[in-house]
Short mmCIF file of C-alpha atoms in Angstrom, two decimals:
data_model
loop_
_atom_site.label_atom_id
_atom_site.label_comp_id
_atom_site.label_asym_id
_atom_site.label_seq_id
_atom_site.Cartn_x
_atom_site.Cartn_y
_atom_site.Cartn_z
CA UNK A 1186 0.00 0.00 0.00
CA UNK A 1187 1.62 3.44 -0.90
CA UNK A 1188 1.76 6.27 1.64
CA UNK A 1189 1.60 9.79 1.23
CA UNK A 1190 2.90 11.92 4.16
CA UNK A 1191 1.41 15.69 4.95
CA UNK A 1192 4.39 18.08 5.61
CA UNK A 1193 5.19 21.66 6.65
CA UNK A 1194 5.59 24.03 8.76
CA UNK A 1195 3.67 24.61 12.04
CA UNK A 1196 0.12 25.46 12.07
CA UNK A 1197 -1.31 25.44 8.79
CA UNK A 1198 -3.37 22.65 9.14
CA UNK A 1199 -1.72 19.24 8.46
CA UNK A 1200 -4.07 17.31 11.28
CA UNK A 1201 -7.36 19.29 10.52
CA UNK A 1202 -6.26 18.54 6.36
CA UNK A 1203 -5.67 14.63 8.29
CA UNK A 1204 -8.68 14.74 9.57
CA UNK A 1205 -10.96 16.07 6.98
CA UNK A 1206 -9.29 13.54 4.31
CA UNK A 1207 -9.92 10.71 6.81
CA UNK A 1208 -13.23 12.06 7.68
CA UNK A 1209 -13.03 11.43 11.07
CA UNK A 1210 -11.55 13.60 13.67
CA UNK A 1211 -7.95 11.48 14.76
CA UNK A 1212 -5.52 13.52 15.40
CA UNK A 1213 -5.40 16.42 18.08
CA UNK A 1214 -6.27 20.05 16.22
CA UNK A 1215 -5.73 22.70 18.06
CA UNK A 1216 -4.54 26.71 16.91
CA UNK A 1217 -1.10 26.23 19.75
CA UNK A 1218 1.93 25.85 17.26
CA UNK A 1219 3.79 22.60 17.93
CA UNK A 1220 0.49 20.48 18.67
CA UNK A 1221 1.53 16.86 16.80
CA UNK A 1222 4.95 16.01 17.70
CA UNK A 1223 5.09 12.30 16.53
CA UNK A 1224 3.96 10.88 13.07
CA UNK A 1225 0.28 9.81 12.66
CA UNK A 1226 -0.90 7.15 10.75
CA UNK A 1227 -4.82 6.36 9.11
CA UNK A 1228 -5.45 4.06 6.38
CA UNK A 1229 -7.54 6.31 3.56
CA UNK A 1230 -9.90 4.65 1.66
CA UNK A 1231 -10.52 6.50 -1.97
CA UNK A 1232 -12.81 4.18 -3.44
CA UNK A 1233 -13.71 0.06 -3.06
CA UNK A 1234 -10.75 -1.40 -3.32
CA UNK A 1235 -7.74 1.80 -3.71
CA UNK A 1236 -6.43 2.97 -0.52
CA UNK A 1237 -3.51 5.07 1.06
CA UNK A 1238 -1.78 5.16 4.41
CA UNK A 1239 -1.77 9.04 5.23
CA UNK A 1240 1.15 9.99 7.66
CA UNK A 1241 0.57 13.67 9.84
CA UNK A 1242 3.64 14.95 11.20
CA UNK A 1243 4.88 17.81 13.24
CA UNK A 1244 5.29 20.61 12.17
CA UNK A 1245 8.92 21.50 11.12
CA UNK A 1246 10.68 24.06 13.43
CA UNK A 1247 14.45 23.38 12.04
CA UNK A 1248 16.99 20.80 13.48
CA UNK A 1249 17.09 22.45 16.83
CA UNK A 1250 18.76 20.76 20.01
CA UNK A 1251 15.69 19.53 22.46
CA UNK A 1252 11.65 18.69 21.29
CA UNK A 1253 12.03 20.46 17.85
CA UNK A 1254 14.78 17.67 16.61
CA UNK A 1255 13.06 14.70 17.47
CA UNK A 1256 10.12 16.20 15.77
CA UNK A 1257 12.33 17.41 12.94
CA UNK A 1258 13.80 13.36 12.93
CA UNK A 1259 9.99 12.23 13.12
CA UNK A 1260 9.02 14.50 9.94
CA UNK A 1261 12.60 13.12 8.27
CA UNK A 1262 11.33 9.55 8.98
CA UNK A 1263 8.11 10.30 7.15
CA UNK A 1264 9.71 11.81 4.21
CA UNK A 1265 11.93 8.65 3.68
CA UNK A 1266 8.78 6.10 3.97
CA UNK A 1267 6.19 7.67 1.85
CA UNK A 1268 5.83 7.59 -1.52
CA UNK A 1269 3.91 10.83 -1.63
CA UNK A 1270 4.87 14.22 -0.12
CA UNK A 1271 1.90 16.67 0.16
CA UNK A 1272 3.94 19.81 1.37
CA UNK A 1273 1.47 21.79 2.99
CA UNK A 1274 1.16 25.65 3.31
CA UNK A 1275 -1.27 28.26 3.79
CA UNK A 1276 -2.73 30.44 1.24
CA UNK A 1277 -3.66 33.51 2.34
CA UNK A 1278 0.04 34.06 3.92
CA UNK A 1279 2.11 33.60 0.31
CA UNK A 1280 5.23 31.86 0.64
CA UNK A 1281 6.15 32.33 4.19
CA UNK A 1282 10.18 32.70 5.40
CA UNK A 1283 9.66 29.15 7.17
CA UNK A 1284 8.27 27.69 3.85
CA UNK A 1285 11.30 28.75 2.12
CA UNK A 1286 13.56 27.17 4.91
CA UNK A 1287 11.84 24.01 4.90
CA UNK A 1288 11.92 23.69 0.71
CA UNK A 1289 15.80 24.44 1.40
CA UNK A 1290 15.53 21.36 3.75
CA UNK A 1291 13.30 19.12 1.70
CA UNK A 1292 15.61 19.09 -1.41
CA UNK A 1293 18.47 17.77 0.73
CA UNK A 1294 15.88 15.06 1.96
CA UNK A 1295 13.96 14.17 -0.87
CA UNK A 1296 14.59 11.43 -2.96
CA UNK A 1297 14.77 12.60 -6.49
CA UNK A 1298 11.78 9.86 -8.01
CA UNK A 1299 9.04 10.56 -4.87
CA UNK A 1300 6.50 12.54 -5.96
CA UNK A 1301 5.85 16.50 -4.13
CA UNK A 1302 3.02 18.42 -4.31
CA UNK A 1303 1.95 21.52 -2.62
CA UNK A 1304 -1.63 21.67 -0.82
CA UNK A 1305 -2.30 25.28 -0.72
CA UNK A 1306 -4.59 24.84 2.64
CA UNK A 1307 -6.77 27.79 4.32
CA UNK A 1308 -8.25 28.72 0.95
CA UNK A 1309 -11.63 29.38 2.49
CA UNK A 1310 -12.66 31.67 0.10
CA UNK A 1311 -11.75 33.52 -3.54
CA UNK A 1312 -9.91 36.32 -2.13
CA UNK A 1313 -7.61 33.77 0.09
CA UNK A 1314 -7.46 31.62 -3.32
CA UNK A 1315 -6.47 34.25 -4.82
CA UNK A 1316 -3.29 35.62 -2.37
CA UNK A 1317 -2.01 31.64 -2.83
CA UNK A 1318 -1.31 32.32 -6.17
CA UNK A 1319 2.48 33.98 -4.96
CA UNK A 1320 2.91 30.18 -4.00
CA UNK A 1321 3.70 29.33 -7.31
CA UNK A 1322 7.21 30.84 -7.31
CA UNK A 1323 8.26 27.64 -5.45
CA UNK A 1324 8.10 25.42 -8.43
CA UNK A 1325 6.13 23.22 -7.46
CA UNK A 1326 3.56 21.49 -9.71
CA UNK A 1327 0.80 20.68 -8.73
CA UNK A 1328 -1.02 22.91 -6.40
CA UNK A 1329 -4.35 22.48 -4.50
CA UNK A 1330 -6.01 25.28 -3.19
CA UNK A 1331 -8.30 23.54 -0.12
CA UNK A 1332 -10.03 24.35 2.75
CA UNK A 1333 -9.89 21.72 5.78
CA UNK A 1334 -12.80 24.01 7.49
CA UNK A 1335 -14.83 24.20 5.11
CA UNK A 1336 -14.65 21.53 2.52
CA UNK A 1337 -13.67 23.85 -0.58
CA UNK A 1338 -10.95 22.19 -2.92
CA UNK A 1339 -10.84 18.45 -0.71
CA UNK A 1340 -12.63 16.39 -3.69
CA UNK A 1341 -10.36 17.71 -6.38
CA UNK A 1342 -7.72 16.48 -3.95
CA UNK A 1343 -8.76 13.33 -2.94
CA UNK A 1344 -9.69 12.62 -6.61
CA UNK A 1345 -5.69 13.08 -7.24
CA UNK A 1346 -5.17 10.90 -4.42
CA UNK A 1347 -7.33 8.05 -5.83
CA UNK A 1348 -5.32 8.43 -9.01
CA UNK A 1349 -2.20 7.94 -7.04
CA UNK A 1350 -3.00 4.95 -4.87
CA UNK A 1351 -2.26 1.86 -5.85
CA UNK A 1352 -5.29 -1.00 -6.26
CA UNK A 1353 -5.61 -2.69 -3.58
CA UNK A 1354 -6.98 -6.36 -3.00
CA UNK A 1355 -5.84 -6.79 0.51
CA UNK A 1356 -9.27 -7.03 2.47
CA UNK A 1357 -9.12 -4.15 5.12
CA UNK A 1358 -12.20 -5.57 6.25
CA UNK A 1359 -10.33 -8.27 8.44
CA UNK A 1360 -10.22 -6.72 12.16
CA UNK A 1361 -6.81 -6.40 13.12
CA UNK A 1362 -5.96 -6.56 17.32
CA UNK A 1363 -4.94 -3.27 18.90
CA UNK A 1364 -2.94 -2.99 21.60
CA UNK A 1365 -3.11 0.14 23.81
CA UNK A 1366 -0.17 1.18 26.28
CA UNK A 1367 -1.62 3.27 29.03
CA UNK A 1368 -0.37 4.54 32.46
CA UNK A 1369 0.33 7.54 33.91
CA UNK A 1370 2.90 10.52 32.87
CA UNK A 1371 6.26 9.49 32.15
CA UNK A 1372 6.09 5.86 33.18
CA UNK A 1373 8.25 4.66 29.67
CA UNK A 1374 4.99 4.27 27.98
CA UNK A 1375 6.83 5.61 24.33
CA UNK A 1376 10.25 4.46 25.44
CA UNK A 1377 8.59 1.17 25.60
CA UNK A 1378 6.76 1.28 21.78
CA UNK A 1379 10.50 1.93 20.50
CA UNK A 1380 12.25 -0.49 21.92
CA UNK A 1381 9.32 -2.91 20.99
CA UNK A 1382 9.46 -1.85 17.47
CA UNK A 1383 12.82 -0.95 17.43
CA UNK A 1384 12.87 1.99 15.98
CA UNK A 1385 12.22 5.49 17.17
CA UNK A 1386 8.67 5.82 16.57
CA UNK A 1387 7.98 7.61 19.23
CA UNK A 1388 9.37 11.17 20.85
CA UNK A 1389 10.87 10.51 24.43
CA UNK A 1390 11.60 12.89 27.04
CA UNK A 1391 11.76 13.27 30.45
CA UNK A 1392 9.53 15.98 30.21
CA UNK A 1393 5.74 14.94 31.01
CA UNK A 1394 3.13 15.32 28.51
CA UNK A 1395 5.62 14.72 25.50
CA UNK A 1396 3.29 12.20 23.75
CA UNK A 1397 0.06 14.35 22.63
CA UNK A 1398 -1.91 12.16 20.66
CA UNK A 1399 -2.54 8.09 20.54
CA UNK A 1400 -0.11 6.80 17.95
CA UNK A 1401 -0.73 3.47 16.17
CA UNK A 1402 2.04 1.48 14.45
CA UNK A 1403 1.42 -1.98 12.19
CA UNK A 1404 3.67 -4.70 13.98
CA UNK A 1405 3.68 -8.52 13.46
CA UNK A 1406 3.77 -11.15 15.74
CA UNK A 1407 4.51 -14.63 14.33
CA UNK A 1408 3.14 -13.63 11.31
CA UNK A 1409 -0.15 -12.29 13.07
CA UNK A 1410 -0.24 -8.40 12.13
CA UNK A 1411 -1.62 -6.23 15.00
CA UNK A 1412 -1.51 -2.52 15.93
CA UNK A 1413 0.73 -1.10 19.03
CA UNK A 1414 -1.11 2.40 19.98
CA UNK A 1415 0.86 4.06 22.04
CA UNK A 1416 -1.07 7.15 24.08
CA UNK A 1417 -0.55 10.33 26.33
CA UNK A 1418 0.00 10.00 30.22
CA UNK A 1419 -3.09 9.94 32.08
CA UNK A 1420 -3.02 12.43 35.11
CA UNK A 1421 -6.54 12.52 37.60
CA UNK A 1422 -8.66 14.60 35.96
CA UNK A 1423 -8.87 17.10 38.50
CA UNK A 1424 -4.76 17.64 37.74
CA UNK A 1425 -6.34 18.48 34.39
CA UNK A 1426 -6.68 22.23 33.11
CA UNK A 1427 -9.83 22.66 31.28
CA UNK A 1428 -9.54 23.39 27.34
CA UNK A 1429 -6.09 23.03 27.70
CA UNK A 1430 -4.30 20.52 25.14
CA UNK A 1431 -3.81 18.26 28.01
CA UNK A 1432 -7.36 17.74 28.18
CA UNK A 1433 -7.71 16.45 24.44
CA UNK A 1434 -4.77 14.38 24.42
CA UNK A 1435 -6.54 12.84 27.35
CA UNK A 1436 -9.65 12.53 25.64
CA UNK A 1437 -7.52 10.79 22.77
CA UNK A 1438 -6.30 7.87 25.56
CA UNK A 1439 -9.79 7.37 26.40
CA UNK A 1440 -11.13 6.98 22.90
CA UNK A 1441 -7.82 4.74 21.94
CA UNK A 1442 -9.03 2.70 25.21
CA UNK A 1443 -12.55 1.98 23.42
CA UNK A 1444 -10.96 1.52 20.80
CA UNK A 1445 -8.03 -1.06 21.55
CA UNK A 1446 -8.37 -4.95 22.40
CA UNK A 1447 -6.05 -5.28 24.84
CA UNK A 1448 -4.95 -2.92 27.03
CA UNK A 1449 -1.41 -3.28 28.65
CA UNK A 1450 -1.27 -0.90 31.79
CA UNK A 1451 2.28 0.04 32.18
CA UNK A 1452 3.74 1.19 35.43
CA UNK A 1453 6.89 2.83 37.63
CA UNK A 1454 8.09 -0.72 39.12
CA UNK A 1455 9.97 1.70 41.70
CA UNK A 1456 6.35 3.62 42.82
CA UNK A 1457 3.96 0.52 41.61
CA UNK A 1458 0.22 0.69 41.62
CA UNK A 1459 -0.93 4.29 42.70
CA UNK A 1460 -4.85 5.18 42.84
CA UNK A 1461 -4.64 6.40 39.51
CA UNK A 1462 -3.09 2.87 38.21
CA UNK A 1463 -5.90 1.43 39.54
CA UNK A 1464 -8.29 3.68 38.42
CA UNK A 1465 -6.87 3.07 34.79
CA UNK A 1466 -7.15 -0.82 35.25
CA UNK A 1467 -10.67 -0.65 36.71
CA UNK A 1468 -11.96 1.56 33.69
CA UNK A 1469 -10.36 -1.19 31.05
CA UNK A 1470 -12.00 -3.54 33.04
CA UNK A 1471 -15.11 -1.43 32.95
CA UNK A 1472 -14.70 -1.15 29.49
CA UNK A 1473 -14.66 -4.72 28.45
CA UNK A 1474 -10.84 -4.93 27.15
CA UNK A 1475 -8.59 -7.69 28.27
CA UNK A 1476 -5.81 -6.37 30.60
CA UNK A 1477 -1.65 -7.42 31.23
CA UNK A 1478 0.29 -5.05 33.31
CA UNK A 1479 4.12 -4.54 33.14
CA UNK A 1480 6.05 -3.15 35.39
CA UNK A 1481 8.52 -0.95 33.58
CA UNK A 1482 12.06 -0.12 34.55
CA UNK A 1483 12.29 -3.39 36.45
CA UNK A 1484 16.18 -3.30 36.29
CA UNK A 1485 16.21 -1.08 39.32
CA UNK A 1486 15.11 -3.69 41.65
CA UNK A 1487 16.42 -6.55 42.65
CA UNK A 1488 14.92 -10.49 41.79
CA UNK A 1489 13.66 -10.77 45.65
CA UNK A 1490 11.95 -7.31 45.21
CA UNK A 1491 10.41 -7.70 42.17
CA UNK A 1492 9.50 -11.19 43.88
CA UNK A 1493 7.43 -9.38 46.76
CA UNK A 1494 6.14 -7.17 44.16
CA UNK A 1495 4.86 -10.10 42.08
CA UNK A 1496 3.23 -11.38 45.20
CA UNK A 1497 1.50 -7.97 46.32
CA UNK A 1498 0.38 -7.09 42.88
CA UNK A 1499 -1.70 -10.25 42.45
CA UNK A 1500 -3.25 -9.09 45.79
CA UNK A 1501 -3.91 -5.87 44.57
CA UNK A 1502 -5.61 -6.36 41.48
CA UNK A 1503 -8.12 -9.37 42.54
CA UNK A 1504 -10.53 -10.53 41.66
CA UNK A 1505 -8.52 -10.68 38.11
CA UNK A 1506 -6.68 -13.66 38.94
CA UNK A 1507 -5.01 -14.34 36.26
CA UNK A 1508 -4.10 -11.40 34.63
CA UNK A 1509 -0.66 -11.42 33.10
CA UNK A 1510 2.24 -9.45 35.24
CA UNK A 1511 5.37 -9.04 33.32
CA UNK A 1512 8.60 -6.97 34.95
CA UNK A 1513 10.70 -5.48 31.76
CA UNK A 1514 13.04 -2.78 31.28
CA UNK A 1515 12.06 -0.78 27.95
CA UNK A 1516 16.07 1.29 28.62
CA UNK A 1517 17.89 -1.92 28.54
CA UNK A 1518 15.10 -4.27 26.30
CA UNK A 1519 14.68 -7.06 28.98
CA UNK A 1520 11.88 -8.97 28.76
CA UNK A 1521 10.26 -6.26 26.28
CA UNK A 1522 9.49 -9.27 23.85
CA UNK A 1523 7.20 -11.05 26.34
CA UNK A 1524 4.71 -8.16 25.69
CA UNK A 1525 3.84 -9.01 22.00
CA UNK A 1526 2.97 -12.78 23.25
CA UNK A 1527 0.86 -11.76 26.05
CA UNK A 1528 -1.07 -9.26 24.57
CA UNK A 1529 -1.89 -12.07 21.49
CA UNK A 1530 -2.75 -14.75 24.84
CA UNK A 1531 -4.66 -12.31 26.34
CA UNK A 1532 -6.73 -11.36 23.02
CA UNK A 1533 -7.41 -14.97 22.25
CA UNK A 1534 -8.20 -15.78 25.39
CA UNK A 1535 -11.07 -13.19 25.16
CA UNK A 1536 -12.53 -15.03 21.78
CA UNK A 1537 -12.60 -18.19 23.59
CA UNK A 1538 -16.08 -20.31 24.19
CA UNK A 1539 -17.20 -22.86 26.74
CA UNK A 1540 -19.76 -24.87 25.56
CA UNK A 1541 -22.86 -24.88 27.26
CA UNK A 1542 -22.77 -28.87 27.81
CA UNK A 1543 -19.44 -28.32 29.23
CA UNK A 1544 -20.29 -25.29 31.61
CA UNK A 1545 -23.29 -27.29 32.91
CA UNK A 1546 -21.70 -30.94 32.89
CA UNK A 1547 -18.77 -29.22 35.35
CA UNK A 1548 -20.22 -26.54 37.31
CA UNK A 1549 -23.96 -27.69 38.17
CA UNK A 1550 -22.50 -30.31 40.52
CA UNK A 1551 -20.14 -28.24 41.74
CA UNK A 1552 -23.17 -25.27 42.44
CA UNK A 1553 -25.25 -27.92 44.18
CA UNK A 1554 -22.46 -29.33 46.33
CA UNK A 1555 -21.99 -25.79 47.47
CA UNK A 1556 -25.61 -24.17 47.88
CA UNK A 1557 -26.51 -20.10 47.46
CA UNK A 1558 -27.20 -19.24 51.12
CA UNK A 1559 -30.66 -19.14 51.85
CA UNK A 1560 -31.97 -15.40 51.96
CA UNK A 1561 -35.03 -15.92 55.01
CA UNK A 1562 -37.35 -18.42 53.38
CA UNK A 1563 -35.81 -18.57 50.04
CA UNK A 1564 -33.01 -20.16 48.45
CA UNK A 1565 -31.52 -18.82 45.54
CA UNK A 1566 -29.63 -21.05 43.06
CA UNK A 1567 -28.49 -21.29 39.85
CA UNK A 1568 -30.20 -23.54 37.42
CA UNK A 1569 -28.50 -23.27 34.01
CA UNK A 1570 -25.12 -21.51 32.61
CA UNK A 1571 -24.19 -20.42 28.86
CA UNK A 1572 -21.86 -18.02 27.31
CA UNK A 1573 -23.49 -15.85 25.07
CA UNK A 1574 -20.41 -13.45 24.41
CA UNK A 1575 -16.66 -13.44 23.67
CA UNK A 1576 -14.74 -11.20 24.02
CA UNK A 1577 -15.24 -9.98 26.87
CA UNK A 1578 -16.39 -13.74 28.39
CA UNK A 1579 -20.19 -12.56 28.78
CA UNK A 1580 -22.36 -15.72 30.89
CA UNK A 1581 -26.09 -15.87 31.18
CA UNK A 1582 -27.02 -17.64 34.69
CA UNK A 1583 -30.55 -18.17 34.68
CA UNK A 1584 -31.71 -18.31 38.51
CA UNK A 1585 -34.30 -18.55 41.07
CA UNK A 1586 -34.50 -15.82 42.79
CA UNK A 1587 -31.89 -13.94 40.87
CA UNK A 1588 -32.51 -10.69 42.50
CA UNK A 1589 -31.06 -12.39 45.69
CA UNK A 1590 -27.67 -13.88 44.22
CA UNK A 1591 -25.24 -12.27 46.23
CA UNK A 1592 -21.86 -10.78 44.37
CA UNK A 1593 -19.85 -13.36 46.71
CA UNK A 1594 -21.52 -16.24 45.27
CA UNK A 1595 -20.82 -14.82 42.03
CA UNK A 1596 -17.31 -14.70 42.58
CA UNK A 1597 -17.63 -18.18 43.83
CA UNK A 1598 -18.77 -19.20 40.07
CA UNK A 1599 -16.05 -16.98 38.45
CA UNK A 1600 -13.46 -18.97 39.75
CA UNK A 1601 -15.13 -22.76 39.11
CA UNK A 1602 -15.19 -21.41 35.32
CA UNK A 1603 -11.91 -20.26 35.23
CA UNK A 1604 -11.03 -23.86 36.76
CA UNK A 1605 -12.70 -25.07 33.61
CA UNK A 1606 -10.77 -22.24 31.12
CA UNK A 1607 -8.62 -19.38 32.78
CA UNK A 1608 -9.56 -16.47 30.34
CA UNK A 1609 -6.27 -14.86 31.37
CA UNK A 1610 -6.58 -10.83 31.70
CA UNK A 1611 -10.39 -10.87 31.48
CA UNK A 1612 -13.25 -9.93 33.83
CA UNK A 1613 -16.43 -12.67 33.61
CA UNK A 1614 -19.62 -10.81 33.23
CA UNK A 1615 -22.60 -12.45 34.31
CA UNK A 1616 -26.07 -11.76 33.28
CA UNK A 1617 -28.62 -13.00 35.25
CA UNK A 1618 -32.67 -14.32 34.25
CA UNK A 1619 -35.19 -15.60 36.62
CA UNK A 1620 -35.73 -19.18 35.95
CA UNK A 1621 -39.15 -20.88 35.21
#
């Protein structure tokens, strides 16, 4: 599949040009300079079967030492993997000083056979059309006059676009798993993506808040292709400024929560579990998503703390008994490649089925060796099990009395089925009918 990469200096609307061409609002938009730092991917579909992979990027500030490198390395890592560069400017300002310093750059980086045009964005209307046309002193051939806002100019380009791509028979329509890293603020959440992709994907710093938006990366695992997603720190939302771009990018981690399979909750192995960690676990769990944590930087303890840690963590995050722990160190790469494999247990763990024979054949003897209390004069039990959803593991108890099944007793049944199948890194939901 070819990709085409949007380019450019800051703020002139490569995410809300992203957006609008994806028609659906991915990455962060915001009128601060500097907003996307790291490189964005969506797959755009043009017509049935012809697609691209658009890349945002940040916008280009010069090789500076600090932030405005790495984002200068993320936009040169862009440039060398698309196919397609859509440099993009703003009309109604001509050619700005910064456009001319980044052209100066581009040649250098270019590759002489990838194809460059210039998207003339912020053309909202004729007069704005009109003071582009100073852009075409750059030489470069051709030019679209669009407005992200508004719409204007956007079919003409995506009809270029369609022209561009490459047919496509691969069927898109085949879910592939995503896996989401959350955690709090500068836990190694990015450090982590790199070293499992190994590359530099991602922009590290020590500074907190450095990751903006939710990235997402193809990988492969044993031939199994998947998507890492890779999101901003989550503070407590009362930590959080209102309209600030904290607040979006934290809005972005939430919607790449709904969005992701498996969620891998990665923590400080030297300050482990805080509220907020297990805030973060109880919303994936909340949410239906299959959960592994990792402890990250695990090469600052030693194997008899990390062996008390094991032991309290377990503790801690009952009544998920089997979720996955796993202690790595993303600076040094140990035990980094045990993620992949227990993010793919954990996902088919969650598509997993019991059949109902086998639910009732094991657990009705089991129920009726070990009675519901009686509640006064009546005694609740359970008279029939089946599984009517996966993922997450969804059962349907029908009961007597089900108003009066206590949650205890219900944890008593969660762990006879995971006796039966573990369904590591899941929560069992129950659903509960009143027998006849």
């Amino acid at each position: 599949m070819r990709k085409a990469a949007l380019i450019g200096r800051p703020n002139v609307g490569k995410s809300s040009l992203f957006n609008c061409l994806l028609r659906r609002r991915q990455a962060i938009v915001e009128d601060t300079p500097a907003v996307t730092r790291d490189r964005h991917y969506g797959i755009l579909q043009l017509e049935e079967n012809a697609f691209l992979i658009l890349i945002d990027t940040g916008g280009f500030l010069g090789e500076k030492p600090g932030i405005e490198a790495q984002v200068a390395q993320q936009v040169r890592f862009a440039v060398e993997e698309a196919d397609l560069l859509l440099w993009v400017v703003e009309a109604s300002t001509g050619v700005h000083p910064m456009d001319e310093e980044f052209g100066e750059w581009l040649r250098h980086h270019r590759r002489p056979d990838q194809a460059l045009w210039l998207v003339a964005n912020k053309a909202d209307n004729p007069i704005q059309m009109h003071q582009g046309l100073e852009l075409y002193r750059l030489g470069i051939e051709p030019i679209f006059f669009v407005s992200a806002t508004n719409g204007r100019g956007i079919e003409s380009l995506r009809k270029a676009l369609r022209e561009f791509a490459q047919t496509n028979h691969t069927n898109l329509a085949v879910e592939v798993p995503r896996f989401a890293l959350i955690g709090r603020p500068n836990v190694g959440k990015s450090t982590l993506l790199n070293t499992l992709l190994g590359k530099p994907r991602a922009i590290v710093s020590d500074i907190p808040g450095t990751t903006r938006d939710a990235l997402e990366e193809l990988s492969e695992w044993q031939g199994k292709p998947f998507y890492w997603i890779d999101t901003a720190g989550l503070r407590r939302k009362s930590h959080i400024p209102p309209h600030s771009i904290e607040r979006y990018a934290a809005l972005r981690t939430l919607e790449a929560l709904m969005r992701a399979d498996v969620i891998l909750l990665v923590v400080d192995a030297t300050e482990p579990l805080t509220a907020q960690d297990m805030s973060l676990l109880r919303q994936a769990e909340k949410q239906g998503k299959g959960i592994v944590l990792i402890f990250n930087k695990s090469d600052l303890l030693s194997e008899e703390a990390k062996r008390r840690l094991l032991i309290w963590a377990q503790k801690k995050v009952q009544p998920l008994e089997s979720l996955p722990i796993l202690f790595v160190s993303a600076l040094t790469g140990k035990g980094v490649k045990e993620a992949s494999a227990a993010a793919f247990q954990v996902y088919e763990a969650g598509h997993y089925t019991i059949s109902t024979r086998k639910l009732n054949n094991t657990l009705l003897p089991t129920l009726r060796a070990h009675p519901h209390p009686s509640v006064g004069n009546l005694q609740p039990s359970i008279r029939f099990i089946q599984q009517i959803k996966a993922p997450p593991p969804t059962f349907l108890l029908h009961a007597r009395h089900k108003d009066r099944i206590s949650q205890s007793y219900l944890h008593f049944i969660r762990r006879q089925i995971r006796q039966i199948f573990p369904f590591p890194g899941w929560w069992l939901y129950f659903q509960l009918r009143e027998a006849s």
